């Protein structure tokens, strides 16, 4: 049964080591195991990637400047990590290519004491709100951003 599982069809943008950029994939929230699973939509030979939700520091939509070269996207995402949305613009603005703003689903997580980022593009889902509502029970999302509150 699919109870406790919510799934979104996504396009891999960057951050999943075994997935080619631009590859269609499924992002699955497993509420029972408290994990996010990433599975290739077409290539069943690619291994499923599992991300425990306790490692996730943020999950939600972000606008990122995309240029023709992947390294600039990485730089924009890293800039966004360090300085928020303005950092993403600054990170990408350090290049001369044609750019477009992409609305991406960004997952920030910590692995081996290093902050990492997975960026995905949505691929036509009707249940996005339901997925995000379920996800925000476990990880911080955009709607949780309340500057000035510090919890230790």
Coordinates of C-alpha atoms in Angstrom, one line a residue:
X1 CA 0.0 0.0 0.0
X2 CA 1.1 3.6 -0.5
X3 CA 0.0 4.8 2.9
X4 CA 2.6 7.0 4.5
X5 CA 4.2 7.7 1.1
X6 CA 3.8 10.9 -0.8
X7 CA 5.4 11.3 -4.2
X8 CA 6.3 14.2 -6.5
X9 CA 7.6 14.0 -10.1
X10 CA 10.7 16.1 -10.4
X11 CA 13.6 16.9 -12.7
X12 CA 17.0 16.5 -11.2
X13 CA 18.9 19.8 -11.4
X14 CA 21.9 19.2 -9.2
X15 CA 23.1 17.5 -6.0
X16 CA 22.2 13.9 -6.4
X17 CA 25.5 12.1 -7.3
X18 CA 24.1 9.1 -9.1
X19 CA 21.5 11.1 -11.2
X20 CA 22.4 12.9 -14.4
X21 CA 21.3 16.6 -14.5
X22 CA 18.0 16.9 -16.2
X23 CA 16.9 13.3 -15.4
X24 CA 13.3 12.8 -14.4
X25 CA 13.0 11.4 -10.9
X26 CA 10.5 10.8 -8.2
X27 CA 10.9 12.4 -4.8
X28 CA 9.1 10.2 -2.2
X29 CA 8.4 11.2 1.4
X30 CA 8.3 8.1 3.5
X31 CA 6.6 9.2 6.7
X32 CA 7.0 5.9 8.4
X33 CA 10.8 5.8 8.0
X34 CA 11.3 9.6 8.2
X35 CA 13.2 9.6 4.9
X36 CA 13.1 11.3 1.5
X37 CA 13.8 8.9 -1.4
X38 CA 15.0 9.8 -4.8
X39 CA 14.3 7.3 -7.6
X40 CA 14.9 7.6 -11.3
X41 CA 11.7 7.8 -13.2
X42 CA 12.8 5.8 -16.2
X43 CA 16.2 4.3 -15.5
X44 CA 15.5 1.5 -13.0
X45 CA 19.3 0.6 -13.0
X46 CA 20.1 3.8 -11.1
X47 CA 20.2 3.2 -7.4
X48 CA 17.5 4.9 -5.1
X49 CA 19.1 7.6 -3.0
X50 CA 17.8 7.8 0.6
X51 CA 18.1 11.0 2.7
X52 CA 17.1 10.7 6.4
X53 CA 15.0 13.7 7.4
X54 CA 17.0 14.5 10.5
X55 CA 19.9 15.6 8.2
X56 CA 17.7 18.1 6.4
X57 CA 18.0 21.7 7.5
X58 CA 15.7 23.3 4.9
X59 CA 13.3 22.2 2.1
X60 CA 11.3 24.5 0.0
X61 CA 11.1 26.6 -3.2
X62 CA 13.9 29.1 -4.0
X63 CA 14.5 31.2 -7.1
X64 CA 18.0 30.6 -8.5
X65 CA 19.6 32.3 -11.5
X66 CA 20.5 29.7 -14.1
X67 CA 23.2 30.1 -16.6
X68 CA 24.4 27.9 -19.4
X69 CA 27.1 26.3 -17.3
X70 CA 26.4 23.9 -14.3
X71 CA 29.3 25.4 -12.3
X72 CA 27.5 28.7 -12.2
X73 CA 24.4 27.0 -10.8
X74 CA 26.5 25.4 -8.1
X75 CA 28.0 28.8 -7.4
X76 CA 24.5 30.3 -7.2
X77 CA 23.3 27.6 -4.9
X78 CA 26.4 28.0 -2.7
X79 CA 25.9 31.8 -2.7
X80 CA 22.3 31.2 -1.7
X81 CA 23.4 28.9 1.1
X82 CA 25.8 31.5 2.5
X83 CA 23.8 34.7 2.0
X84 CA 20.2 33.7 1.3
X85 CA 18.4 34.7 -1.9
X86 CA 20.6 37.7 -2.5
X87 CA 23.7 35.4 -2.3
X88 CA 22.2 33.3 -5.1
X89 CA 21.9 36.3 -7.3
X90 CA 25.4 37.5 -6.4
X91 CA 26.9 34.0 -6.9
X92 CA 25.4 33.7 -10.4
X93 CA 26.1 37.3 -11.3
X94 CA 29.8 36.6 -11.2
X95 CA 29.5 35.1 -14.7
X96 CA 28.9 36.6 -18.1
X97 CA 26.5 34.0 -19.6
X98 CA 22.8 34.5 -20.5
X99 CA 20.8 33.8 -17.4
X100 CA 17.3 32.9 -16.5
X101 CA 15.7 32.7 -13.1
X102 CA 14.6 29.2 -12.2
X103 CA 12.1 28.3 -9.4
X104 CA 13.7 25.3 -7.9
X105 CA 12.8 23.0 -5.0
X106 CA 15.9 23.1 -2.8
X107 CA 16.8 20.7 -0.1
X108 CA 19.7 21.6 2.2
X109 CA 21.1 18.9 4.4
X110 CA 24.2 18.1 6.5
X111 CA 26.4 15.1 5.6
X112 CA 29.7 14.4 7.3
X113 CA 29.6 17.9 8.9
X114 CA 29.3 19.5 5.4
X115 CA 26.2 21.4 4.2
X116 CA 25.0 20.1 0.8
X117 CA 22.3 21.0 -1.6
X118 CA 19.9 19.1 -3.8
X119 CA 18.1 21.2 -6.4
X120 CA 15.1 19.8 -8.3
X121 CA 12.6 21.3 -10.8
X122 CA 9.0 20.3 -10.5
X123 CA 7.6 18.2 -13.3
X124 CA 3.8 18.8 -13.2
X125 CA 2.3 17.7 -9.9
X126 CA -1.2 18.2 -8.5
X127 CA -0.3 17.2 -4.9
X128 CA 2.5 19.6 -4.3
X129 CA 0.7 21.4 -1.4
X130 CA -0.1 18.1 0.3
X131 CA 3.5 16.9 -0.1
X132 CA 4.9 20.2 1.4
X133 CA 2.4 20.2 4.3
X134 CA 3.5 16.7 5.2
X135 CA 7.2 17.5 4.8
X136 CA 7.0 20.6 7.0
X137 CA 6.0 18.4 9.9
X138 CA 9.6 17.0 9.8
X139 CA 11.8 19.8 8.3
X140 CA 12.0 23.6 8.1
X141 CA 10.3 24.9 5.0
X142 CA 9.8 28.5 3.6
X143 CA 6.7 29.1 5.7
X144 CA 8.7 28.5 8.9
X145 CA 11.1 31.4 8.3
X146 CA 10.6 33.7 11.2
X147 CA 13.7 35.9 11.6
X148 CA 14.5 36.9 15.1
X149 CA 13.6 33.6 16.8
X150 CA 16.5 31.5 17.9
X151 CA 16.0 28.0 19.4
X152 CA 19.0 26.3 20.9

